[in-house]
GROMACS .gro file of C-alpha atoms in nm:
model
  515
    1MET     CA    1   0.019  -0.020  -0.014
    2LYS     CA    2   0.273   0.253   0.079
    3ASN     CA    3   0.474   0.145  -0.252
    4LYS     CA    4   0.153   0.260  -0.448
    5ILE     CA    5   0.075   0.599  -0.323
    6LYS     CA    6   0.425   0.647  -0.348
    7HIS     CA    7   0.365   0.584  -0.672
    8VAL     CA    8   0.081   0.811  -0.749
    9LEU     CA    9   0.273   1.112  -0.515
   10PHE     CA   10   0.586   1.111  -0.772
   11LEU     CA   11   0.336   1.051  -1.058
   12SER     CA   12   0.173   1.400  -0.912
   13VAL     CA   13   0.448   1.600  -0.875
   14ILE     CA   14   0.568   1.489  -1.234
   15LEU     CA   15   0.201   1.586  -1.409
   16PHE     CA   16   0.257   1.966  -1.151
   17SER     CA   17   0.597   2.049  -1.291
   18VAL     CA   18   0.445   1.935  -1.681
   19ALA     CA   19   0.174   2.148  -1.632
   20SER     CA   20   0.376   2.440  -1.503
   21CYS     CA   21   0.521   2.484  -1.798
   22ILE     CA   22   0.207   2.475  -2.011
   23ASP     CA   23  -0.136   2.735  -2.062
   24ASP     CA   24  -0.421   2.562  -2.039
   25LYS     CA   25  -0.613   2.861  -2.366
   26GLY     CA   26  -0.866   2.640  -2.323
   27ASN     CA   27  -0.820   2.447  -2.704
   28TYR     CA   28  -0.861   2.061  -2.598
   29ASP     CA   29  -0.670   1.962  -2.923
   30TYR     CA   30  -0.349   1.827  -2.811
   31THR     CA   31  -0.041   1.810  -3.016
   32GLU     CA   32   0.281   1.669  -2.862
   33ILE     CA   33   0.493   1.971  -2.748
   34GLU     CA   34   0.921   1.983  -2.813
   35ASP     CA   35   1.063   2.224  -2.626
   36ALA     CA   36   1.362   2.451  -2.751
   37ILE     CA   37   1.686   2.350  -2.715
   38VAL     CA   38   1.960   2.563  -2.632
   39GLU     CA   39   2.318   2.523  -2.564
   40ILE     CA   40   2.581   2.835  -2.583
   41GLN     CA   41   2.940   2.636  -2.620
   42GLU     CA   42   3.144   2.826  -2.367
   43VAL     CA   43   2.943   2.705  -2.117
   44LYS     CA   44   2.904   2.346  -2.210
   45GLU     CA   45   3.355   2.331  -2.239
   46ASN     CA   46   3.392   2.482  -1.919
   47GLY     CA   47   3.161   2.234  -1.752
   48GLY     CA   48   2.844   2.421  -1.676
   49LYS     CA   49   3.047   2.710  -1.543
   50ILE     CA   50   3.227   3.007  -1.574
   51SER     CA   51   3.366   3.312  -1.450
   52ARG     CA   52   3.398   3.704  -1.523
   53ASP     CA   53   3.583   3.940  -1.370
   54ARG     CA   54   3.324   4.241  -1.171
   55TYR     CA   55   3.241   4.553  -1.475
   56ALA     CA   56   3.301   4.321  -1.767
   57GLU     CA   57   3.044   4.270  -2.030
   58LEU     CA   58   2.840   3.942  -1.964
   59SER     CA   59   2.787   3.833  -2.318
   60PHE     CA   60   2.634   3.519  -2.492
   61ASN     CA   61   2.460   3.474  -2.858
   62PRO     CA   62   2.315   3.095  -2.737
   63GLU     CA   63   2.241   2.804  -2.996
   64ILE     CA   64   1.848   2.787  -3.017
   65GLN     CA   65   1.680   2.502  -3.179
   66TYR     CA   66   1.317   2.575  -3.178
   67GLN     CA   67   0.966   2.367  -3.217
   68ALA     CA   68   0.933   2.229  -3.562
   69GLY     CA   69   0.733   2.479  -3.752
   70SER     CA   70   0.823   2.757  -3.535
   71SER     CA   71   1.068   3.060  -3.530
   72VAL     CA   72   1.217   3.370  -3.237
   73ASP     CA   73   0.941   3.526  -3.331
   74ASP     CA   74   0.706   3.251  -3.182
   75TYR     CA   75   0.928   3.274  -2.857
   76ASN     CA   76   0.946   3.489  -2.470
   77PHE     CA   77   1.318   3.530  -2.366
   78GLU     CA   78   1.377   3.571  -1.982
   79TRP     CA   79   1.756   3.598  -1.877
   80SER     CA   80   1.828   3.585  -1.543
   81LEU     CA   81   2.088   3.592  -1.240
   82TYR     CA   82   2.021   3.535  -0.850
   83THR     CA   83   2.279   3.403  -0.579
   84GLN     CA   84   2.365   3.068  -0.537
   85GLN     CA   85   2.281   3.094  -0.142
   86SER     CA   86   1.961   3.283  -0.115
   87GLN     CA   87   2.016   3.656   0.057
   88LYS     CA   88   1.751   3.912   0.205
   89ASP     CA   89   1.755   4.264   0.238
   90ASP     CA   90   1.767   4.531   0.501
   91ASP     CA   91   1.420   4.470   0.536
   92ASP     CA   92   1.466   4.021   0.581
   93ALA     CA   93   1.303   3.906   0.253
   94TYR     CA   94   1.442   3.746   0.061
   95ILE     CA   95   1.624   3.901  -0.269
   96PRO     CA   96   1.460   3.801  -0.598
   97LYS     CA   97   1.582   3.700  -0.904
   98LYS     CA   98   1.700   3.984  -1.089
   99VAL     CA   99   1.609   3.988  -1.500
  100ILE     CA  100   1.898   4.091  -1.691
  101GLY     CA  101   1.750   4.103  -2.079
  102ASP     CA  102   1.464   4.000  -2.259
  103GLN     CA  103   1.629   3.896  -2.612
  104PRO     CA  104   1.794   3.579  -2.759
  105GLN     CA  105   2.125   3.744  -2.724
  106LEU     CA  106   2.233   3.891  -2.346
  107SER     CA  107   2.498   4.188  -2.323
  108TYR     CA  108   2.494   4.271  -1.987
  109ARG     CA  109   2.775   4.456  -1.805
  110LEU     CA  110   2.809   4.283  -1.450
  111ILE     CA  111   2.766   4.524  -1.220
  112ASP     CA  112   2.677   4.267  -0.901
  113GLU     CA  113   2.863   4.244  -0.599
  114PRO     CA  114   3.171   3.959  -0.628
  115ASP     CA  115   3.016   3.617  -0.580
  116LYS     CA  116   2.883   3.276  -0.708
  117TYR     CA  117   2.581   3.266  -0.907
  118TYR     CA  118   2.325   3.125  -1.056
  119VAL     CA  119   2.183   3.260  -1.463
  120VAL     CA  120   1.944   3.077  -1.628
  121LEU     CA  121   1.765   3.176  -1.960
  122LYS     CA  122   1.430   3.045  -1.993
  123VAL     CA  123   1.227   3.036  -2.345
  124THR     CA  124   0.878   3.026  -2.369
  125HIS     CA  125   0.649   2.941  -2.612
  126LYS     CA  126   0.392   3.199  -2.671
  127LYS     CA  127   0.140   3.015  -2.764
  128MET     CA  128   0.192   2.675  -2.646
  129GLY     CA  129   0.329   2.772  -2.302
  130SER     CA  130   0.606   2.505  -2.346
  131CYS     CA  131   0.939   2.676  -2.156
  132THR     CA  132   1.338   2.584  -2.104
  133ASP     CA  133   1.555   2.692  -1.869
  134TYR     CA  134   1.888   2.703  -1.925
  135LYS     CA  135   2.080   2.747  -1.633
  136PHE     CA  136   2.464   2.788  -1.536
  137GLU     CA  137   2.661   2.913  -1.276
  138LEU     CA  138   2.874   3.200  -1.300
  139ASN     CA  139   3.147   3.337  -1.056
  140ILE     CA  140   3.199   3.730  -1.059
  141ASN     CA  141   3.511   3.752  -0.959
  142SER     CA  142   3.718   4.071  -0.787
  143VAL     CA  143   3.941   4.256  -0.988
  144VAL     CA  144   4.288   4.131  -0.942
  145GLY     CA  145   4.632   4.144  -1.076
  146TRP     CA  146   4.976   4.370  -1.086
  147ILE     CA  147   4.768   4.732  -0.911
  148ILE     CA  148   4.922   5.006  -1.005
  149TYR     CA  149   4.841   5.399  -0.922
  150ASP     CA  150   4.908   5.666  -1.113
  151GLU     CA  151   4.816   6.011  -1.143
  152VAL     CA  152   4.770   6.269  -1.488
  153ALA     CA  153   4.911   6.638  -1.497
  154SER     CA  154   4.632   6.783  -1.330
  155GLY     CA  155   4.611   6.582  -1.031
  156ASP     CA  156   4.380   6.345  -1.080
  157GLY     CA  157   4.499   5.920  -0.976
  158ASP     CA  158   4.327   5.616  -1.091
  159PHE     CA  159   4.431   5.227  -1.052
  160GLN     CA  160   4.551   5.085  -1.391
  161ILE     CA  161   4.589   4.688  -1.321
  162ILE     CA  162   4.779   4.493  -1.541
  163ARG     CA  163   4.696   4.076  -1.578
  164ASP     CA  164   4.842   3.777  -1.729
  165ARG     CA  165   4.857   3.389  -1.657
  166GLU     CA  166   5.240   3.458  -1.479
  167ILE     CA  167   5.067   3.713  -1.225
  168VAL     CA  168   4.707   3.537  -1.153
  169PRO     CA  169   4.765   3.172  -1.195
  170GLU     CA  170   4.355   3.076  -1.282
  171LEU     CA  171   4.289   3.356  -1.526
  172SER     CA  172   4.072   3.273  -1.840
  173SER     CA  173   4.200   3.448  -2.179
  174ILE     CA  174   3.937   3.664  -2.186
  175GLN     CA  175   4.052   3.784  -1.826
  176THR     CA  176   4.424   3.889  -1.940
  177GLY     CA  177   4.524   4.246  -2.034
  178ILE     CA  178   4.512   4.643  -1.832
  179VAL     CA  179   4.204   4.726  -1.636
  180ARG     CA  180   4.199   5.061  -1.687
  181ASN     CA  181   4.073   5.377  -1.463
  182TYR     CA  182   3.916   5.060  -1.245
  183PHE     CA  183   3.883   5.292  -0.931
  184SER     CA  184   3.691   5.569  -1.083
  185THR     CA  185   3.457   5.281  -1.283
  186ALA     CA  186   3.380   5.120  -0.936
  187ASN     CA  187   3.294   5.507  -0.783
  188GLY     CA  188   3.026   5.597  -1.066
  189GLY     CA  189   3.376   5.881  -1.223
  190LYS     CA  190   3.507   5.956  -0.914
  191LYS     CA  191   3.877   5.974  -0.904
  192LEU     CA  192   4.185   5.998  -0.651
  193GLN     CA  193   4.419   6.250  -0.525
  194GLY     CA  194   4.729   6.254  -0.330
  195GLY     CA  195   4.774   5.909  -0.281
  196LYS     CA  196   5.146   5.826  -0.162
  197PHE     CA  197   5.127   5.451  -0.154
  198LEU     CA  198   4.887   5.130  -0.109
  199GLY     CA  199   4.858   4.881   0.118
  200ARG     CA  200   4.547   4.604   0.198
  201ARG     CA  201   4.448   4.452   0.458
  202ASN     CA  202   4.253   4.092   0.466
  203MET     CA  203   4.136   3.987   0.777
  204ASN     CA  204   3.823   3.818   0.667
  205ASN     CA  205   3.485   3.934   0.506
  206ARG     CA  206   3.484   4.194   0.730
  207TYR     CA  207   3.794   4.356   0.751
  208ASP     CA  208   3.906   4.289   0.355
  209HIS     CA  209   4.001   4.637   0.307
  210LEU     CA  210   4.237   4.817   0.041
  211TYR     CA  211   4.395   5.113   0.121
  212LEU     CA  212   4.573   5.400  -0.007
  213PHE     CA  213   4.721   5.629   0.245
  214LYS     CA  214   4.854   6.031   0.145
  215GLU     CA  215   5.055   6.219   0.316
  216ASP     CA  216   4.791   6.281   0.590
  217GLY     CA  217   4.517   6.113   0.559
  218MET     CA  218   4.364   5.778   0.284
  219TYR     CA  219   4.098   5.604   0.075
  220LYS     CA  220   3.915   5.317   0.226
  221MET     CA  221   3.780   5.066   0.012
  222LYS     CA  222   3.654   4.785  -0.025
  223ALA     CA  223   3.858   4.531  -0.154
  224GLY     CA  224   3.616   4.298  -0.317
  225THR     CA  225   3.492   4.593  -0.477
  226TYR     CA  226   3.719   4.934  -0.455
  227GLU     CA  227   3.415   5.107  -0.382
  228VAL     CA  228   3.500   5.396  -0.126
  229ILE     CA  229   3.445   5.275   0.251
  230THR     CA  230   3.596   5.633   0.404
  231GLU     CA  231   3.806   5.908   0.338
  232ASP     CA  232   3.831   5.964   0.738
  233TYR     CA  233   4.141   5.889   0.820
  234SER     CA  234   4.059   5.905   1.183
  235THR     CA  235   3.844   5.598   1.186
  236LEU     CA  236   4.175   5.430   1.151
  237PHE     CA  237   4.217   5.500   1.577
  238SER     CA  238   4.033   5.482   1.889
  239THR     CA  239   4.272   5.760   2.030
  240GLN     CA  240   4.373   6.011   1.791
  241PRO     CA  241   4.741   6.036   1.710
  242ALA     CA  242   4.925   6.338   1.746
  243LYS     CA  243   4.991   6.395   1.400
  244ASN     CA  244   4.831   6.248   1.102
  245ALA     CA  245   5.067   6.108   0.903
  246PRO     CA  246   5.066   5.695   0.724
  247MET     CA  247   5.436   5.583   0.637
  248ALA     CA  248   5.354   5.220   0.592
  249LEU     CA  249   5.169   4.913   0.645
  250TYR     CA  250   5.274   4.548   0.630
  251TYR     CA  251   5.003   4.281   0.666
  252PRO     CA  252   5.096   3.950   0.670
  253SER     CA  253   4.888   3.696   0.528
  254PRO     CA  254   4.685   3.444   0.807
  255MET     CA  255   4.941   3.165   0.756
  256TYR     CA  256   5.173   3.349   0.831
  257GLY     CA  257   5.029   3.498   1.156
  258GLN     CA  258   4.716   3.777   1.209
  259VAL     CA  259   4.929   4.062   1.394
  260GLU     CA  260   4.908   4.418   1.180
  261VAL     CA  261   5.160   4.634   1.200
  262PHE     CA  262   5.148   5.027   1.067
  263VAL     CA  263   5.371   5.276   1.128
  264ASN     CA  264   5.184   5.610   1.135
  265ASN     CA  265   5.464   6.001   1.217
  266ASN     CA  266   5.753   5.760   1.327
  267GLU     CA  267   5.548   5.560   1.577
  268MET     CA  268   5.449   5.185   1.526
  269TYR     CA  269   5.142   5.024   1.595
  270THR     CA  270   4.957   4.663   1.535
  271ILE     CA  271   4.670   4.560   1.629
  272ARG     CA  272   4.628   4.105   1.734
  273TRP     CA  273   4.313   3.991   1.479
  274ASN     CA  274   4.405   3.690   1.657
  275MET     CA  275   4.233   3.801   1.942
  276LEU     CA  276   3.891   3.719   2.051
  277GLY     CA  277   3.699   4.077   2.008
  278GLN     CA  278   3.975   4.268   1.837
  279GLU     CA  279   3.870   4.534   1.649
  280ASP     CA  280   3.936   4.704   1.344
  281LYS     CA  281   4.161   5.029   1.528
  282TYR     CA  282   4.494   5.083   1.612
  283THR     CA  283   4.505   5.179   2.003
  284THR     CA  284   4.803   5.360   2.162
  285PRO     CA  285   5.168   5.344   1.964
  286ILE     CA  286   5.399   5.090   2.146
  287GLY     CA  287   5.610   5.282   2.409
  288ALA     CA  288   5.726   5.307   2.738
  289PHE     CA  289   5.618   5.550   3.033
  290GLY     CA  290   5.405   5.749   2.806
  291THR     CA  291   5.634   5.799   2.507
  292ALA     CA  292   5.583   5.661   2.180
  293TYR     CA  293   5.932   5.435   2.051
  294LYS     CA  294   5.993   5.581   1.755
  295VAL     CA  295   6.084   5.412   1.467
  296ASN     CA  296   6.193   5.514   1.041
  297PRO     CA  297   5.915   5.421   0.768
  298PHE     CA  298   6.004   5.055   0.667
  299ILE     CA  299   5.860   4.747   0.835
  300ALA     CA  300   6.010   4.428   0.730
  301PRO     CA  301   5.811   4.090   0.699
  302VAL     CA  302   5.894   3.737   0.893
  303PRO     CA  303   5.677   3.546   0.702
  304VAL     CA  304   5.694   3.250   0.958
  305THR     CA  305   5.512   3.039   1.159
  306GLY     CA  306   5.476   2.983   1.539
  307ASN     CA  307   5.533   3.208   1.877
  308THR     CA  308   5.787   3.396   1.679
  309VAL     CA  309   5.887   3.709   1.556
  310ARG     CA  310   5.682   3.899   1.322
  311ALA     CA  311   5.796   4.263   1.166
  312VAL     CA  312   6.139   4.428   1.197
  313LEU     CA  313   6.188   4.765   1.228
  314TYR     CA  314   6.414   5.035   1.269
  315ASN     CA  315   6.514   5.339   1.487
  316ASP     CA  316   6.771   5.577   1.443
  317ILE     CA  317   6.560   5.873   1.492
  318SER     CA  318   6.573   5.866   1.891
  319ASN     CA  319   6.851   5.662   1.910
  320ALA     CA  320   7.233   5.793   1.750
  321ARG     CA  321   7.308   5.411   1.803
  322GLY     CA  322   7.090   5.285   1.592
  323GLN     CA  323   6.857   4.994   1.710
  324PHE     CA  324   6.607   4.678   1.554
  325ILE     CA  325   6.263   4.647   1.678
  326THR     CA  326   6.106   4.315   1.645
  327ILE     CA  327   5.705   4.273   1.686
  328ASN     CA  328   5.554   3.947   1.802
  329SER     CA  329   5.299   3.715   1.777
  330SER     CA  330   5.121   3.905   2.004
  331GLY     CA  331   5.197   4.215   1.888
  332ALA     CA  332   5.466   4.308   2.127
  333ALA     CA  333   5.782   4.503   2.048
  334GLY     CA  334   6.145   4.320   2.152
  335PHE     CA  335   6.518   4.500   2.120
  336PRO     CA  336   6.715   4.183   1.997
  337ARG     CA  337   7.033   4.261   2.118
  338THR     CA  338   7.343   4.047   1.967
  339PRO     CA  339   7.697   4.202   2.147
  340ASP     CA  340   7.934   3.893   2.063
  341GLY     CA  341   7.776   3.879   1.705
  342LYS     CA  342   7.914   4.032   1.424
  343PHE     CA  343   7.765   4.346   1.458
  344ASN     CA  344   7.534   4.432   1.788
  345THR     CA  345   7.154   4.411   1.681
  346GLY     CA  346   7.043   4.698   1.973
  347ALA     CA  347   7.291   4.964   1.842
  348ILE     CA  348   7.502   4.925   1.498
  349ASN     CA  349   7.678   5.230   1.600
  350MET     CA  350   7.848   5.068   1.882
  351ASN     CA  351   8.055   5.404   1.881
  352GLU     CA  352   8.098   5.822   1.858
  353SER     CA  353   8.338   5.699   1.551
  354MET     CA  354   8.080   5.511   1.359
  355GLN     CA  355   7.709   5.715   1.232
  356LEU     CA  356   7.523   5.459   0.979
  357LYS     CA  357   7.169   5.548   0.880
  358LEU     CA  358   6.919   5.354   0.715
  359GLU     CA  359   6.881   5.344   0.369
  360TYR     CA  360   6.605   5.094   0.319
  361LEU     CA  361   6.430   4.810   0.538
  362GLY     CA  362   6.316   4.494   0.380
  363GLN     CA  363   6.279   4.095   0.407
  364GLY     CA  364   6.525   3.885   0.249
  365ARG     CA  365   6.604   3.539   0.185
  366ASP     CA  366   6.367   3.321   0.388
  367GLY     CA  367   6.237   3.596   0.617
  368ILE     CA  368   6.559   3.711   0.692
  369THR     CA  369   6.608   4.073   0.731
  370CYS     CA  370   6.829   4.297   0.518
  371ALA     CA  371   6.902   4.639   0.575
  372LEU     CA  372   7.118   4.991   0.357
  373PHE     CA  373   7.262   5.189   0.504
  374LYS     CA  374   7.497   5.478   0.415
  375ASP     CA  375   7.836   5.640   0.641
  376GLU     CA  376   7.723   5.984   0.683
  377LEU     CA  377   8.113   5.955   0.816
  378ASN     CA  378   8.226   5.866   0.531
  379ALA     CA  379   8.085   6.058   0.190
  380GLY     CA  380   7.766   5.832   0.180
  381LYS     CA  381   7.913   5.521   0.177
  382PHE     CA  382   7.704   5.222   0.160
  383SER     CA  383   7.700   4.876   0.350
  384LEU     CA  384   7.454   4.594   0.342
  385TYR     CA  385   7.364   4.428   0.651
  386THR     CA  386   7.191   4.109   0.755
  387ALA     CA  387   7.063   3.958   1.072
  388ASP     CA  388   6.771   3.673   1.126
  389PHE     CA  389   6.493   3.772   1.390
  390ARG     CA  390   6.305   3.503   1.303
  391ASP     CA  391   6.324   3.318   1.643
  392VAL     CA  392   6.261   3.578   1.925
  393SER     CA  393   6.506   3.408   2.213
  394LYS     CA  394   6.797   3.381   1.910
  395PRO     CA  395   6.865   3.681   1.721
  396LEU     CA  396   7.111   3.622   1.483
  397ALA     CA  397   7.347   3.886   1.338
  398LEU     CA  398   7.449   3.705   1.054
  399GLU     CA  399   7.705   3.906   0.787
  400ILE     CA  400   7.809   4.295   0.685
  401TYR     CA  401   7.878   4.379   0.344
  402ASP     CA  402   8.090   4.675   0.201
  403LEU     CA  403   7.844   4.793  -0.107
  404GLY     CA  404   8.087   5.113  -0.166
  405ASP     CA  405   8.261   4.996  -0.483
  406LEU     CA  406   7.903   4.857  -0.650
  407GLN     CA  407   7.820   5.031  -0.992
  408ASP     CA  408   7.622   5.283  -0.964
  409ILE     CA  409   7.532   5.235  -0.662
  410ASP     CA  410   7.559   5.594  -0.501
  411ASP     CA  411   7.316   5.740  -0.730
  412ALA     CA  412   7.073   5.425  -0.639
  413LYS     CA  413   6.688   5.586  -0.532
  414TYR     CA  414   6.509   5.236  -0.542
  415PHE     CA  415   6.518   4.888  -0.358
  416THR     CA  416   6.435   4.541  -0.301
  417PHE     CA  417   6.563   4.216  -0.226
  418GLY     CA  418   6.469   3.877  -0.315
  419THR     CA  419   6.301   3.654  -0.103
  420ARG     CA  420   6.411   3.303  -0.254
  421GLY     CA  421   6.793   3.386  -0.247
  422ASP     CA  422   7.055   3.632  -0.128
  423VAL     CA  423   7.019   3.918  -0.401
  424LEU     CA  424   7.000   4.256  -0.350
  425PHE     CA  425   6.797   4.498  -0.691
  426TYR     CA  426   6.884   4.852  -0.720
  427ALA     CA  427   6.785   5.139  -0.981
  428THR     CA  428   6.874   5.471  -1.079
  429THR     CA  429   6.713   5.704  -1.240
  430SER     CA  430   6.731   5.494  -1.579
  431LYS     CA  431   6.890   5.156  -1.496
  432VAL     CA  432   6.833   4.817  -1.255
  433TYR     CA  433   7.109   4.633  -1.118
  434SER     CA  434   7.078   4.311  -0.926
  435TYR     CA  435   7.400   4.204  -0.724
  436VAL     CA  436   7.427   3.911  -0.572
  437PHE     CA  437   7.572   3.907  -0.108
  438ASP     CA  438   7.950   3.926  -0.221
  439GLY     CA  439   7.899   3.846  -0.572
  440ALA     CA  440   7.828   3.967  -0.926
  441VAL     CA  441   7.658   4.310  -1.006
  442THR     CA  442   7.438   4.283  -1.333
  443GLU     CA  443   7.257   4.489  -1.528
  444LEU     CA  444   6.953   4.393  -1.612
  445LEU     CA  445   6.771   4.678  -1.763
  446SER     CA  446   6.866   4.985  -1.969
  447THR     CA  447   6.522   5.297  -1.988
  448PRO     CA  448   6.758   5.605  -2.156
  449GLY     CA  449   6.518   5.899  -2.177
  450GLU     CA  450   6.278   5.754  -1.883
  451GLU     CA  451   6.313   5.783  -1.562
  452ILE     CA  452   6.226   5.541  -1.315
  453VAL     CA  453   5.971   5.620  -1.072
  454SER     CA  454   5.910   5.321  -0.864
  455MET     CA  455   6.038   4.943  -0.833
  456LYS     CA  456   5.858   4.615  -0.681
  457LEU     CA  457   5.920   4.252  -0.600
  458TYR     CA  458   5.605   4.058  -0.735
  459THR     CA  459   5.519   3.827  -0.452
  460HIS     CA  460   5.195   3.586  -0.413
  461SER     CA  461   5.105   3.394  -0.165
  462ALA     CA  462   5.010   3.057  -0.334
  463ASN     CA  463   5.228   3.130  -0.682
  464GLU     CA  464   5.511   2.969  -0.666
  465ASP     CA  465   5.624   2.958  -1.007
  466TYR     CA  466   5.668   3.333  -0.968
  467SER     CA  467   5.626   3.467  -0.642
  468GLY     CA  468   6.013   3.631  -0.573
  469ARG     CA  469   6.067   3.555  -0.907
  470MET     CA  470   5.950   3.925  -1.082
  471LEU     CA  471   6.054   4.277  -1.107
  472PHE     CA  472   5.829   4.526  -1.160
  473VAL     CA  473   5.946   4.865  -1.248
  474ALA     CA  474   5.815   5.168  -1.318
  475THR     CA  475   5.939   5.480  -1.570
  476TYR     CA  476   5.780   5.840  -1.742
  477ASP     CA  477   5.916   6.021  -1.982
  478GLY     CA  478   5.756   6.317  -1.895
  479SER     CA  479   5.395   6.209  -2.084
  480VAL     CA  480   5.315   5.849  -2.032
  481GLY     CA  481   5.441   5.610  -1.808
  482LYS     CA  482   5.604   5.259  -1.881
  483VAL     CA  483   5.555   4.916  -1.678
  484TYR     CA  484   5.871   4.671  -1.687
  485LYS     CA  485   5.819   4.297  -1.645
  486ILE     CA  486   6.133   4.153  -1.538
  487LYS     CA  487   6.180   3.787  -1.481
  488PHE     CA  488   6.480   3.664  -1.313
  489ASN     CA  489   6.714   3.399  -1.155
  490GLU     CA  490   6.560   3.385  -0.807
  491LEU     CA  491   7.003   3.257  -0.693
  492ASN     CA  492   7.205   3.477  -0.912
  493GLY     CA  493   6.983   3.765  -1.009
  494GLN     CA  494   7.028   3.727  -1.369
  495LEU     CA  495   6.736   3.768  -1.690
  496ASP     CA  496   6.542   3.449  -1.707
  497GLY     CA  497   6.355   3.575  -1.984
  498GLU     CA  498   6.178   3.819  -2.247
  499ILE     CA  499   6.131   4.190  -2.062
  500GLU     CA  500   5.763   4.266  -2.104
  501GLU     CA  501   5.641   4.621  -2.166
  502TYR     CA  502   5.289   4.738  -2.085
  503THR     CA  503   5.268   5.146  -2.149
  504GLY     CA  504   4.964   5.395  -2.157
  505PHE     CA  505   4.975   5.493  -1.808
  506GLY     CA  506   5.065   5.863  -1.616
  507ARG     CA  507   5.295   5.902  -1.334
  508ILE     CA  508   5.306   5.567  -1.162
  509ILE     CA  509   5.315   5.675  -0.851
  510ASP     CA  510   5.336   5.367  -0.671
  511MET     CA  511   5.223   4.951  -0.712
  512MET     CA  512   5.142   4.633  -0.544
  513ASN     CA  513   5.036   4.252  -0.642
  514LYS     CA  514   4.625   4.167  -0.541
  515GLU     CA  515   4.545   3.848  -0.479
   0.00000   0.00000   0.00000
């Protein structure tokens, strides 16, 4: 008896499903009904799943086989879009599907938030009421890639984003190229002004932010959409600083420990994200007895796991001897000393006959800290100091390298270190060099007629093939900006392939990779 009931219910469901696609016209002289057959080649080739970037055009011209004796004029068409996870609006009502087209072909600009969606094309016979629902998955992605902040002569700035499969491995062929003026696209034509450097916070969906810092302020944006959240710099702090002067931001990937470090007005702040109830605000600068410690405007990441150092800073502003300062996994400051090492990390200038001033601080191979100094008592002669602060209990002063004889080093303006080998990259206004520690110097790039205005190392948490193996160099010739992508051997710093060029920018102020 139970089986019979089940069969009756099942038959009822089938009859209801068929009836739901057929309008009863009152004419009971039935003929066999055939639904239209729909196919989209790209959807078929990708297993029913496709991907597009936000603001891209979603365009399709489906192959549709209509009922015998029918044509396109005999049908109604409806393209609709809805999220794979049900969402509610501010009134706690479920958000209905969004109709995005009423023609056989679709051309729709994806203004919707990055998320996972379903797209449905419903083809309905006007007279018979028979219908076909063609459904597939659509991922609307945040635009990621090599972000460039550039400005034109008027001072208006915007984001240009370089995208290829070496920068963003998962891109499809239609997603590669340069996305132009993306900030203004996302913000109703608004332009940026006065940007100084880029930064990123990616704690979770709630605290996923992109920053453009200015001399005394910021633009805070949603990292997924690039839409401005606020331009109020005071919202970063629970206790307001004496002066607004952002200088450096380091937020490590969660796999490296969740401590954020920020430098404002030569004072350092931390947020310990793994502490329960932590808010996205800096409290007071790190210091002692009511006085904040001073630091130079650099943060060297230490990407390692465990209860150890997360970042390294340096102070020769309030301490003439010069000292390294570490930030541990609790967000607290440490002052490592190595009096028995090759140098003392707590007093670089060991006596009055030394006057080394920090020129640049960065991360080297495997989290080693690298510091470039100029000797102010010796015609600004360069030297390189390396130290290992990864184990908070065992700081190591490693090596000192005399850089005084390096080609054009005295004219260098931009520096960065390899993260997979012992290599220093430095650039003058027209040349880029690599230097293997205590080894050879190689000229990588010459840009006659173009002034080098920025140089940055490419890093990516999941791109093992190219992270730490590409260098981006920006130039400006007085009217047009250009970017060179340089692939290099991580061990010897020499070229590894052809240099690629991207052009059509304004004057480039800063660059970074956005995952």
